Amino acid sequence: MINTITTAPYPEQKPGTSGMRKRVVVFQQNHYLENYIQAIFDSIGDFSGQTLVLGGDGRFYNKEAIQTVVKMAVANGFGKIIIGQNGLLSTPAVSHLIRKNKAYGGLVFSASHNPGGPEGDFGVKYNNGSGGPVSETINEAVYARTLEIEQFKILKTDDIDLATHGVSDMAGTVIEVVDPVKDYAALMQTLFDFDAIRALFEGGFTLQFDAMHAITGPYATLILQDMLGAAKGSVVNGIPLPDFGGKHPDPNPVHAKALCDLMLGDEGPDFGAASDGDGDRNLIVGKNQYVTPSDSLAILAANAHLAPGYKGGIKGIARSMPTSAAADRVADSLGIKCYETPTGWKYFGNLLSAGKISICGEESAGTGSDHVQEKDGLWAVLLWLNILAKRKQSVVEIVREHWQTYGRNYYSRHDYEAVDTQLADDLLAKLRAKLPGLVGQETEAGKITYGDDFSYDDPIDGSHSASQGLRIGFENGARIVARLSGTGTVGATIRLYLERYEPRDGDLGQETQTALKSLIALAEELIGVKSATGRAGPNVIT
Ligand code: G1P
Ligand code: ZN
C-alpha cells in the first residue's frame, strides 16, 4: 500500500559542491531524509517505469537510508531499482551502473571523505542518466522544492533482503540486488593492460593500498590482489566499517599518515595508494615521492596513451580552477585544449559528454576520465600501475622526468576548518574589494598581473557560474586562490591554494612549503586568516 505522508519543510536542505551533506543526527530527524528524497523525485522529470541505481559507501545510516528510499522509489513509480549488495556501491560504480543499465539516474549515500559513525556525517547525491552529478539548475530546483514540500510517498512494506544477490518484486517494481564490484572490475579490464600489470607484480613489484575502512576495500581486494596478483595483504583496512574505524576516510598526507610514513625511506613498498569514503578520490605516493594530485593529473594525461583505453591519444584535459597548471603544460605540448572549470566534478560532465575531454581532475585528489562521469580513485591507481608497468621506471623517476620536461608547479593547499561563518565571509569580502588595486603591484613573490573572482561560462550549455573563487595571478605563473568550501558541515572552511611555477632548468628539488614561502606570507598579509582567527596555522596542509 502506498502511503502519502504529510510533512513540513526543513529550510536548510541546500545541496553543496556535491549533493547534500549533514551530520547523521540531522538526517535522523523525523522525515528529514524522506523530504529531501521526495524533493529530488519531484524535480527530475518523468521517470515512471524507469530504472534507479541505489548504493552508498557503507557509512552509518546507509542501510536505513536504502530501506527507506527503496520504498519511496517504488511508491513514486520507478520500474526497476538496482541496489549494491549490502547497500554498498562506490561513487564511480554507481556512475558505471547507471550508464550500463541506461538508468534514469542514481542515488549515492555518502559524505565522501567526511568522518562517519553516529557522530559523523551522512550525505545524499543524485546523479542523472549520464552517470554524473546534476547541474546547478537541478540542484536549485531540488532546493526550491524542499522549501515548499508538504508530503512524500512511501510504500508500506517489509524491509528487503540486501545481503543476497537476485531479483525480486516490490508492488510491481523489479528490485535487483547486484554484486557491487563485478561490473566495475569488467570495465577496468577494458581500459588497462591487465597482463602487463600482472607481469609487474610477478616481477616482485610491491604495493600497499589503504582502503581506509571505506568502500574501496572489496574493489581493491578483488582487482589488485585476486585479478592482478598483488601479494595478499597489499590491501590494508579493506573491510568497510560504518565509522571507518573512527578515522577520516580522506586520502591525504594527514589522514593517510601511516601509509605516507611507510613510503618514506627505503623499506616500504614500491607504490602506495589510498582512496576515500566513497571511492572517488585517490592518493598516489611512490617510494620517497609523494605525488601531488595536480602533478598526478598532468602525469596521467602525458602517459595515458600507454593504456589500451587511451591508446589513440586523449581529446582534451580539464582541471578545476584551483588545481595547478601542470596539466596545461601537458595539453600545450600535446596540442590539445585544457579547460579550466569551477571546483566540483559536475562542471566536467558536459565536457565529457560532448567528447571535448578524455581526462580531468582536481587538486583535491580527484582524477577521472570519460569511462564514467565521476572521479574514480581505483581508476587512477590502475592507470598509474599500467604506466609503471610499461615505462619500467619507478614513481620517483617518472615524476622527476616529468618536471625536467615541463617544469614544476610547486603547489599546496592550506585549509582553515570550522571558522566562524560570518568571519570567513567578511575575510573573503575584504579580499574581493582589494583585488582591483593589487594589479600591477610588485611583491616578493613577483608582479601581480590579475586579481578577480573566477566565473565560468560552460562552453556546451552556455550556463554561467559566478563567484567561484578569488584569484591573484603573477607574471611568473604563480597564483594565490582563496575560496570557501561547499562540502563542510561545521562552520566555514577557508581554502587557500598556493602555486609557483619553476621552469625546467630551475631548482626542481625544493621542499614544497619552503618553495612557496613568499606566497604563503603574502597570502596572510592580504587575507589575514591567521590573525583574524587567532590560529597558528592551517588545520590541513595538502
Ligand atoms: C571539495 C573539493 C572539490 C571536490 C569536492 C567533492 O569541495 O575541494 O574539489 O569536488 O570536495 O569531493 P569544497 O569543500 O572545496 O567545496
Ligand atoms: Zn569522495
Coordinates of C-alpha atoms and ligand atoms in Angstrom, one line a residue:
M1 CA 0.0 0.0 0.0
I2 CA 1.3 3.5 -0.9
N3 CA 1.1 6.0 1.9
T4 CA 1.1 9.7 1.3
I5 CA 2.5 11.3 4.4
T6 CA 2.1 14.9 5.4
T7 CA 5.3 16.7 6.3
A8 CA 6.8 20.2 6.8
P9 CA 9.9 21.6 5.1
Y10 CA 13.3 21.7 6.7
P11 CA 14.6 25.0 5.4
E12 CA 18.3 24.3 5.3
Q13 CA 18.4 21.4 2.8
K14 CA 20.7 23.1 0.3
P15 CA 22.9 21.0 -1.8
G16 CA 26.6 22.0 -1.8
T17 CA 29.6 21.2 -4.1
S18 CA 28.4 17.5 -4.3
G19 CA 25.0 16.8 -3.0
M20 CA 23.7 17.5 0.5
R21 CA 25.9 16.6 3.4
K22 CA 24.8 17.0 7.1
R23 CA 25.6 15.4 10.4
V24 CA 23.9 12.0 10.9
V25 CA 21.8 13.4 13.7
V26 CA 20.4 15.9 11.3
F27 CA 19.4 13.2 8.9
Q28 CA 17.8 11.2 11.7
Q29 CA 15.2 13.9 12.4
N30 CA 11.7 12.9 11.6
H31 CA 11.2 12.8 7.8
Y32 CA 14.4 14.7 7.1
L33 CA 15.7 12.1 4.6
E34 CA 12.2 11.5 3.2
N35 CA 11.6 15.2 2.5
Y36 CA 14.9 15.6 0.6
I37 CA 14.4 12.4 -1.4
Q38 CA 10.9 13.4 -2.4
A39 CA 12.2 16.9 -3.3
I40 CA 14.6 15.2 -5.7
F41 CA 11.9 12.9 -7.2
D42 CA 9.7 16.0 -7.6
S43 CA 12.4 17.9 -9.5
I44 CA 14.0 15.4 -12.0
G45 CA 11.2 14.9 -14.6
D46 CA 9.2 11.9 -15.6
F47 CA 10.9 8.6 -14.5
S48 CA 7.8 6.4 -14.4
G49 CA 8.7 2.8 -15.3
Q50 CA 12.4 3.7 -15.5
T51 CA 15.5 2.4 -13.6
L52 CA 17.1 3.9 -10.5
V53 CA 20.5 2.8 -9.1
L54 CA 21.0 2.9 -5.3
G55 CA 24.1 2.4 -3.2
G56 CA 26.3 4.0 -0.6
D57 CA 29.8 3.9 0.9
G58 CA 28.6 1.8 3.9
R59 CA 28.8 4.6 6.4
F60 CA 26.5 4.7 9.4
Y61 CA 22.8 5.2 8.4
N62 CA 23.5 3.8 4.9
K63 CA 21.4 0.7 5.3
E64 CA 18.5 2.5 7.0
A65 CA 18.5 5.1 4.2
I66 CA 18.5 2.4 1.5
Q67 CA 15.5 0.7 3.0
T68 CA 13.5 4.0 3.2
V69 CA 14.5 5.1 -0.3
V70 CA 13.7 1.8 -2.0
K71 CA 10.1 2.1 -0.6
M72 CA 9.9 5.7 -1.7
A73 CA 11.2 5.0 -5.2
V74 CA 8.6 2.2 -5.6
A75 CA 5.8 4.5 -4.4
N76 CA 7.0 7.2 -6.8
G77 CA 6.8 4.9 -9.8
F78 CA 10.3 3.7 -10.7
G79 CA 10.0 0.4 -12.8
K80 CA 13.3 -1.1 -11.6
I81 CA 15.7 -0.5 -8.8
I82 CA 19.3 -1.8 -8.9
I83 CA 21.0 -1.9 -5.5
G84 CA 24.5 -2.9 -4.5
Q85 CA 24.7 -5.9 -2.2
N86 CA 24.5 -4.9 1.5
G87 CA 23.7 -1.4 0.2
L88 CA 27.3 -0.9 -1.0
L89 CA 28.4 0.8 -4.2
S90 CA 31.3 3.2 -4.8
T91 CA 30.5 6.5 -6.4
P92 CA 32.3 5.5 -9.7
A93 CA 30.5 2.1 -9.7
V94 CA 27.1 3.9 -9.3
S95 CA 28.1 6.0 -12.3
H96 CA 29.0 2.9 -14.3
L97 CA 25.8 1.0 -13.4
I98 CA 23.6 4.0 -14.4
R99 CA 25.3 4.1 -17.8
K100 CA 25.4 0.4 -18.4
N101 CA 21.8 -0.2 -17.5
K102 CA 20.6 3.1 -19.2
A103 CA 19.0 4.0 -15.8
Y104 CA 17.2 7.3 -15.4
G105 CA 19.6 8.2 -12.5
G106 CA 21.1 7.0 -9.3
L107 CA 21.4 8.0 -5.6
V108 CA 24.7 7.7 -3.8
F109 CA 24.6 7.8 0.0
S110 CA 27.9 9.2 1.2
A111 CA 29.6 12.2 2.7
S112 CA 32.7 11.3 0.7
H113 CA 35.8 11.8 2.9
N114 CA 34.0 13.2 5.9
P115 CA 34.0 11.1 9.0
G116 CA 31.2 8.6 9.6
G117 CA 29.5 6.9 12.6
P118 CA 26.6 8.2 14.7
E119 CA 28.5 11.4 15.4
G120 CA 29.8 11.8 11.9
D121 CA 28.3 12.9 8.6
F122 CA 25.9 11.5 6.1
G123 CA 25.0 12.7 2.6
V124 CA 22.8 12.2 -0.5
K125 CA 23.8 12.9 -4.0
Y126 CA 21.6 12.4 -7.1
N127 CA 23.3 11.5 -10.5
N128 CA 21.5 11.8 -13.8
G129 CA 21.3 9.3 -16.7
S130 CA 24.7 10.2 -18.0
G131 CA 26.0 8.9 -14.6
G132 CA 27.2 12.3 -13.4
P133 CA 26.2 14.9 -10.8
V134 CA 23.3 17.0 -11.8
S135 CA 23.6 20.6 -13.0
E136 CA 23.3 23.6 -10.7
T137 CA 19.8 24.2 -12.3
I138 CA 18.5 20.9 -11.0
N139 CA 20.2 21.4 -7.6
E140 CA 18.4 24.8 -7.3
A141 CA 15.1 23.2 -8.3
V142 CA 15.6 20.5 -5.6
Y143 CA 16.3 23.2 -3.0
A144 CA 13.3 25.2 -4.0
R145 CA 11.2 22.1 -3.7
T146 CA 12.5 21.4 -0.2
L147 CA 11.2 24.8 0.9
E148 CA 7.6 24.1 -0.1
I149 CA 7.3 20.3 0.4
E150 CA 4.1 19.2 2.1
Q151 CA 4.0 15.4 1.5
F152 CA 6.0 12.4 0.5
K153 CA 5.1 9.0 -0.9
I154 CA 6.3 5.7 0.6
L155 CA 5.3 2.0 0.3
K156 CA 4.2 0.4 3.5
T157 CA 6.1 -2.9 3.3
D158 CA 8.8 -5.0 5.0
D159 CA 12.5 -4.3 4.6
I160 CA 14.2 -6.0 1.7
D161 CA 17.0 -8.5 2.0
L162 CA 20.1 -6.6 0.9
A163 CA 22.5 -9.4 1.7
T164 CA 21.6 -11.8 -1.2
H165 CA 22.1 -11.2 -4.9
G166 CA 19.0 -11.6 -7.0
V167 CA 15.8 -10.3 -8.4
S168 CA 12.6 -9.8 -6.5
D169 CA 9.3 -7.8 -6.8
M170 CA 8.0 -5.0 -4.7
A171 CA 4.5 -3.9 -5.6
G172 CA 5.2 -4.4 -9.4
T173 CA 8.7 -2.8 -9.3
V174 CA 11.7 -5.0 -10.1
I175 CA 14.3 -5.0 -7.3
E176 CA 17.7 -6.3 -8.3
V177 CA 20.5 -6.7 -5.7
V178 CA 23.8 -6.9 -7.6
D179 CA 27.4 -7.7 -6.8
P180 CA 28.9 -4.2 -6.2
V181 CA 32.3 -5.0 -7.8
K182 CA 31.8 -7.3 -10.8
D183 CA 30.7 -4.8 -13.5
Y184 CA 33.2 -2.2 -12.4
A185 CA 36.0 -4.7 -12.5
A186 CA 35.0 -5.7 -16.0
L187 CA 35.1 -2.1 -17.1
M188 CA 38.6 -1.6 -15.7
Q189 CA 39.7 -4.7 -17.7
T190 CA 38.6 -2.9 -20.9
L191 CA 40.8 0.2 -20.1
F192 CA 44.0 -1.2 -18.8
D193 CA 46.7 -3.7 -19.7
F194 CA 46.0 -6.3 -17.0
D195 CA 48.6 -8.7 -18.4
A196 CA 51.3 -6.0 -18.2
I197 CA 50.3 -5.1 -14.6
R198 CA 50.2 -8.8 -13.7
A199 CA 53.7 -9.2 -15.1
L200 CA 54.8 -6.2 -13.0
F201 CA 53.7 -7.9 -9.8
E202 CA 55.1 -11.3 -10.9
G203 CA 58.5 -9.4 -11.2
G204 CA 58.4 -8.6 -7.5
F205 CA 56.8 -5.1 -7.6
T206 CA 55.2 -4.3 -4.2
L207 CA 52.2 -2.1 -3.3
Q208 CA 50.2 -1.0 -0.4
F209 CA 46.6 0.2 -0.9
D210 CA 44.9 1.8 2.1
A211 CA 41.2 1.4 1.7
M212 CA 40.7 3.4 4.9
H213 CA 37.9 1.0 6.1
A214 CA 35.8 2.5 3.3
I215 CA 34.1 1.4 0.1
T216 CA 37.2 0.5 -2.0
G217 CA 38.2 -2.4 0.2
P218 CA 36.2 -5.0 -1.7
Y219 CA 37.0 -3.4 -5.1
A220 CA 40.8 -3.2 -4.4
T221 CA 41.0 -6.7 -2.9
L222 CA 39.3 -8.3 -6.0
I223 CA 41.1 -6.2 -8.7
L224 CA 44.6 -5.7 -7.2
Q225 CA 45.1 -8.9 -5.3
D226 CA 42.8 -11.6 -6.9
M227 CA 42.9 -10.4 -10.5
L228 CA 46.3 -8.7 -10.8
G229 CA 48.3 -10.8 -8.4
A230 CA 49.4 -8.2 -5.9
A231 CA 50.5 -10.1 -2.7
K232 CA 47.9 -10.9 -0.1
G233 CA 47.8 -8.2 2.5
S234 CA 48.7 -5.5 -0.1
V235 CA 45.2 -4.0 0.6
V236 CA 45.0 -2.8 4.2
N237 CA 42.0 -1.5 6.1
G238 CA 40.0 -3.4 3.5
I239 CA 36.8 -4.0 5.4
P240 CA 34.2 -1.2 5.1
L241 CA 33.1 -0.1 8.6
P242 CA 30.2 2.2 9.4
D243 CA 32.5 4.6 11.2
F244 CA 35.7 4.0 9.1
G245 CA 37.4 2.8 12.2
G246 CA 36.9 6.2 13.8
K247 CA 39.1 8.0 11.2
H248 CA 38.6 10.5 8.4
P249 CA 38.5 8.4 5.2
D250 CA 40.4 11.2 3.4
P251 CA 43.4 10.1 1.4
N252 CA 45.8 12.9 2.1
P253 CA 49.1 13.0 3.9
V254 CA 47.4 14.0 7.1
H255 CA 44.7 11.3 7.3
A256 CA 46.7 8.6 5.4
K257 CA 49.8 9.4 7.5
A258 CA 50.6 5.7 8.2
L259 CA 50.9 5.0 4.5
C260 CA 52.8 8.2 3.8
D261 CA 55.3 7.4 6.6
L262 CA 55.7 3.9 5.3
M263 CA 56.6 5.2 1.9
L264 CA 59.3 7.5 3.3
G265 CA 62.5 5.5 3.4
D266 CA 63.7 2.5 1.5
E267 CA 61.9 -0.2 3.5
G268 CA 58.4 0.5 2.1
P269 CA 56.7 -1.0 -1.0
D270 CA 57.3 0.4 -4.5
F271 CA 54.0 2.0 -4.7
G272 CA 51.4 3.4 -2.2
A273 CA 47.8 4.5 -2.8
A274 CA 44.7 5.2 -0.9
S275 CA 41.1 6.1 -1.7
D276 CA 38.3 7.9 0.2
G277 CA 35.0 7.1 1.8
D278 CA 33.1 6.6 -1.5
G279 CA 36.0 5.6 -3.7
D280 CA 36.2 8.6 -6.0
R281 CA 39.4 10.2 -4.7
N282 CA 43.0 8.9 -4.8
L283 CA 46.3 9.4 -3.1
I284 CA 49.4 8.3 -5.0
V285 CA 52.8 8.0 -3.3
G286 CA 56.0 6.4 -4.6
K287 CA 59.0 5.3 -2.6
N288 CA 60.2 8.6 -1.1
Q289 CA 58.0 10.5 -3.5
Y290 CA 54.6 12.0 -2.7
V291 CA 52.8 12.9 -5.9
T292 CA 50.5 15.9 -5.7
P293 CA 47.1 15.4 -7.2
S294 CA 47.8 18.2 -9.7
D295 CA 51.1 16.6 -10.8
S296 CA 49.3 13.2 -10.9
L297 CA 46.7 14.6 -13.3
A298 CA 49.4 16.0 -15.6
I299 CA 51.5 12.8 -15.5
L300 CA 48.4 10.6 -16.2
A301 CA 47.5 12.8 -19.1
A302 CA 51.0 12.8 -20.5
N303 CA 51.2 9.0 -20.3
A304 CA 47.6 7.8 -20.8
H305 CA 48.4 6.5 -24.4
L306 CA 50.3 3.7 -22.7
A307 CA 46.9 2.2 -21.6
P308 CA 44.7 0.4 -24.1
G309 CA 41.7 2.5 -23.2
Y310 CA 43.5 5.7 -24.3
K311 CA 45.9 4.3 -26.9
G312 CA 44.6 6.6 -29.6
G313 CA 45.6 9.7 -27.5
I314 CA 43.4 11.9 -25.4
K315 CA 41.0 14.5 -26.8
G316 CA 41.4 17.2 -24.2
I317 CA 42.0 17.8 -20.5
A318 CA 40.1 19.7 -17.9
R319 CA 41.1 20.8 -14.4
S320 CA 39.3 22.8 -11.7
M321 CA 40.4 26.4 -11.3
P322 CA 42.4 25.9 -8.1
T323 CA 44.2 22.9 -9.5
S324 CA 47.8 23.7 -10.6
A325 CA 48.5 24.5 -14.2
A326 CA 50.8 21.4 -14.6
A327 CA 48.2 19.8 -16.8
D328 CA 48.0 22.9 -19.0
R329 CA 51.6 22.4 -20.0
V330 CA 51.0 18.8 -21.0
A331 CA 47.9 19.9 -23.0
D332 CA 50.1 22.5 -24.8
S333 CA 52.7 20.0 -25.7
L334 CA 50.1 17.5 -27.0
G335 CA 48.4 20.3 -29.0
I336 CA 45.0 19.8 -27.2
K337 CA 42.9 22.1 -25.0
C338 CA 42.9 22.3 -21.3
Y339 CA 39.7 23.6 -19.8
E340 CA 39.6 25.4 -16.5
T341 CA 36.3 24.8 -14.6
P342 CA 35.0 25.8 -11.2
T343 CA 35.5 23.4 -8.2
G344 CA 33.3 20.4 -8.3
W345 CA 33.0 17.4 -10.6
K346 CA 29.7 18.5 -12.0
Y347 CA 31.4 21.0 -14.2
F348 CA 33.3 18.3 -16.1
G349 CA 30.1 16.5 -17.1
N350 CA 29.2 18.5 -20.2
L351 CA 32.8 18.4 -21.5
L352 CA 33.0 14.6 -21.0
S353 CA 29.6 14.0 -22.7
A354 CA 30.4 16.3 -25.6
G355 CA 33.7 14.5 -26.2
K356 CA 35.8 17.6 -25.6
I357 CA 38.0 15.9 -22.9
S358 CA 39.2 12.5 -22.0
I359 CA 40.8 13.1 -18.7
C360 CA 40.0 15.6 -15.9
G361 CA 40.9 16.2 -12.3
E362 CA 41.0 18.4 -9.2
E363 CA 43.7 19.3 -6.7
S364 CA 41.5 17.6 -4.1
A365 CA 42.7 14.2 -5.2
G366 CA 40.0 13.5 -7.8
T367 CA 41.0 12.2 -11.2
G368 CA 38.9 10.5 -13.8
S369 CA 38.1 10.1 -17.5
D370 CA 35.3 9.6 -19.9
H371 CA 34.9 5.9 -18.8
V372 CA 32.3 7.2 -16.2
Q373 CA 31.1 10.6 -15.2
E374 CA 32.6 10.7 -11.7
K375 CA 36.1 10.9 -10.4
D376 CA 37.5 7.4 -9.8
G377 CA 40.1 6.5 -7.2
L378 CA 40.9 3.0 -8.3
W379 CA 40.9 4.0 -11.9
A380 CA 43.8 6.4 -11.1
V381 CA 45.7 3.7 -9.3
L382 CA 45.3 1.3 -12.2
L383 CA 46.4 3.9 -14.7
W384 CA 49.5 4.6 -12.6
L385 CA 50.2 0.8 -12.4
N386 CA 49.7 0.5 -16.2
I387 CA 52.2 3.3 -16.8
L388 CA 54.7 1.9 -14.3
A389 CA 54.4 -1.5 -16.0
K390 CA 55.0 0.0 -19.4
R391 CA 57.7 2.5 -18.6
K392 CA 59.6 0.1 -16.3
Q393 CA 60.6 3.1 -14.2
S394 CA 59.9 4.0 -10.5
V395 CA 57.4 6.6 -9.4
V396 CA 60.2 9.0 -8.5
E397 CA 61.9 8.6 -11.9
I398 CA 58.7 9.3 -13.7
V399 CA 57.9 12.4 -11.6
R400 CA 61.4 13.8 -11.9
E401 CA 61.4 13.3 -15.7
H402 CA 58.1 15.0 -15.9
W403 CA 59.4 18.1 -14.1
Q404 CA 62.5 18.1 -16.3
T405 CA 60.3 18.1 -19.4
Y406 CA 57.6 20.5 -18.4
G407 CA 58.9 22.4 -15.4
R408 CA 57.5 22.0 -11.9
N409 CA 54.4 23.6 -10.4
Y410 CA 55.1 23.8 -6.7
Y411 CA 51.7 23.5 -5.1
S412 CA 50.0 23.3 -1.8
R413 CA 46.5 23.9 -0.2
H414 CA 46.1 25.3 3.3
D415 CA 42.7 24.7 4.9
Y416 CA 41.3 26.5 7.9
E417 CA 38.4 24.5 9.2
A418 CA 35.4 25.3 11.3
V419 CA 35.9 29.1 11.1
D420 CA 33.0 31.3 12.2
T421 CA 30.9 31.6 9.1
Q422 CA 30.4 35.4 9.3
L423 CA 34.1 35.9 9.9
A424 CA 35.0 33.8 6.9
D425 CA 32.5 35.7 4.7
D426 CA 34.0 39.0 5.9
L427 CA 37.6 38.0 5.2
L428 CA 36.8 37.0 1.6
A429 CA 34.6 40.1 1.0
K430 CA 37.5 42.3 2.1
L431 CA 39.9 40.5 -0.2
R432 CA 37.4 40.8 -3.1
A433 CA 37.3 44.5 -2.6
K434 CA 41.1 44.7 -2.6
L435 CA 41.7 42.7 -5.8
P436 CA 41.5 45.5 -8.5
G437 CA 44.0 47.6 -6.5
L438 CA 46.6 44.8 -6.4
V439 CA 47.1 44.6 -10.2
G440 CA 50.5 45.9 -11.2
Q441 CA 52.0 45.7 -7.7
E442 CA 55.5 44.3 -7.3
T443 CA 55.7 41.9 -4.4
E444 CA 58.4 39.5 -3.1
A445 CA 56.5 36.7 -4.9
G446 CA 56.5 38.6 -8.2
K447 CA 54.5 41.1 -10.1
I448 CA 50.7 40.8 -9.8
T449 CA 49.1 40.7 -13.2
Y450 CA 45.5 40.0 -12.3
G451 CA 43.0 39.7 -9.4
D452 CA 39.5 38.6 -10.0
D453 CA 36.5 36.5 -8.8
F454 CA 36.6 33.4 -11.1
S455 CA 33.5 32.8 -13.2
Y456 CA 32.8 30.2 -15.8
D457 CA 30.7 30.0 -18.9
D458 CA 30.0 26.4 -19.8
P459 CA 31.1 26.0 -23.5
I460 CA 28.4 23.4 -24.1
D461 CA 25.2 24.7 -22.5
G462 CA 26.2 28.3 -22.1
S463 CA 25.3 28.4 -18.4
H464 CA 27.2 31.0 -16.3
S465 CA 28.6 30.3 -12.8
A466 CA 29.8 33.4 -10.9
S467 CA 31.8 33.8 -7.7
Q468 CA 33.8 30.6 -7.9
G469 CA 36.9 31.7 -6.0
L470 CA 39.2 34.7 -5.7
R471 CA 42.4 34.6 -7.8
I472 CA 45.6 36.6 -7.6
G473 CA 47.9 35.9 -10.6
F474 CA 51.5 36.7 -11.0
E475 CA 53.6 37.4 -14.1
N476 CA 55.8 34.4 -13.3
G477 CA 52.9 32.0 -13.4
A478 CA 52.4 31.9 -9.6
R479 CA 48.9 32.1 -8.1
I480 CA 47.1 32.6 -4.8
V481 CA 43.5 31.4 -4.8
A482 CA 41.0 31.7 -1.9
R483 CA 37.6 30.2 -1.6
L484 CA 35.1 28.8 0.9
S485 CA 34.4 25.1 0.9
G486 CA 31.0 23.9 -0.2
T487 CA 31.2 20.5 1.4
G488 CA 31.9 21.2 5.1
T489 CA 29.3 20.6 7.7
V490 CA 30.6 22.7 10.7
G491 CA 31.1 26.5 10.3
A492 CA 33.1 27.6 7.2
T493 CA 36.3 26.1 5.8
I494 CA 38.6 28.6 4.1
R495 CA 40.8 27.1 1.5
L496 CA 44.0 28.9 0.3
Y497 CA 45.7 27.5 -2.8
L498 CA 49.3 28.4 -3.5
E499 CA 51.2 27.7 -6.7
R500 CA 54.5 28.7 -8.1
Y501 CA 56.0 27.7 -11.4
E502 CA 59.7 26.7 -11.7
P503 CA 60.9 26.3 -15.3
R504 CA 62.6 23.0 -16.2
D505 CA 66.1 24.5 -15.9
G506 CA 65.3 25.9 -12.4
D507 CA 65.6 24.5 -8.9
L508 CA 63.2 21.5 -9.1
G509 CA 64.2 19.8 -5.8
Q510 CA 63.0 22.2 -3.1
E511 CA 60.7 21.3 -0.2
T512 CA 57.2 22.5 -1.2
Q513 CA 56.4 24.8 1.8
T514 CA 59.8 26.4 1.5
A515 CA 59.4 27.0 -2.2
L516 CA 56.0 28.6 -1.5
K517 CA 57.2 30.7 1.5
S518 CA 56.9 34.2 0.0
L519 CA 53.4 33.3 -1.4
I520 CA 52.3 32.0 1.9
A521 CA 53.4 35.2 3.6
L522 CA 51.8 37.4 1.0
A523 CA 48.5 35.4 1.3
E524 CA 48.5 36.1 5.1
E525 CA 49.3 39.8 4.5
L526 CA 46.5 40.1 2.0
I527 CA 43.8 37.9 3.6
G528 CA 44.9 37.7 7.3
V529 CA 43.3 34.3 8.1
K530 CA 45.8 33.6 10.9
S531 CA 45.5 37.0 12.5
A532 CA 41.7 37.1 12.2
T533 CA 41.1 33.6 13.6
G534 CA 44.0 33.7 16.1
R535 CA 45.3 30.4 14.8
A536 CA 48.9 29.4 14.4
G537 CA 48.4 27.8 11.0
P538 CA 46.1 25.7 8.9
N539 CA 44.4 22.5 10.1
V540 CA 45.3 20.6 7.0
I541 CA 48.1 21.2 4.5
T542 CA 48.0 19.1 1.4
Ligands
G1P1 C1 35.8 19.6 -2.1 C2 36.9 19.7 -3.1 C3 36.4 19.7 -4.5 C4 35.6 18.4 -4.7 C5 34.5 18.3 -3.6 C6 33.8 17.0 -3.7 O1 34.9 20.7 -2.3 O2 37.6 20.9 -2.9 O3 37.5 19.7 -5.4 O4 35.0 18.4 -6.0 O5 35.1 18.4 -2.3 O6 34.6 15.9 -3.5 P1 34.9 22.0 -1.4 O7 34.8 21.5 0.0 O8 36.2 22.7 -1.6 O9 33.8 22.8 -1.9
ZN2 ZN 34.6 11.1 -2.3

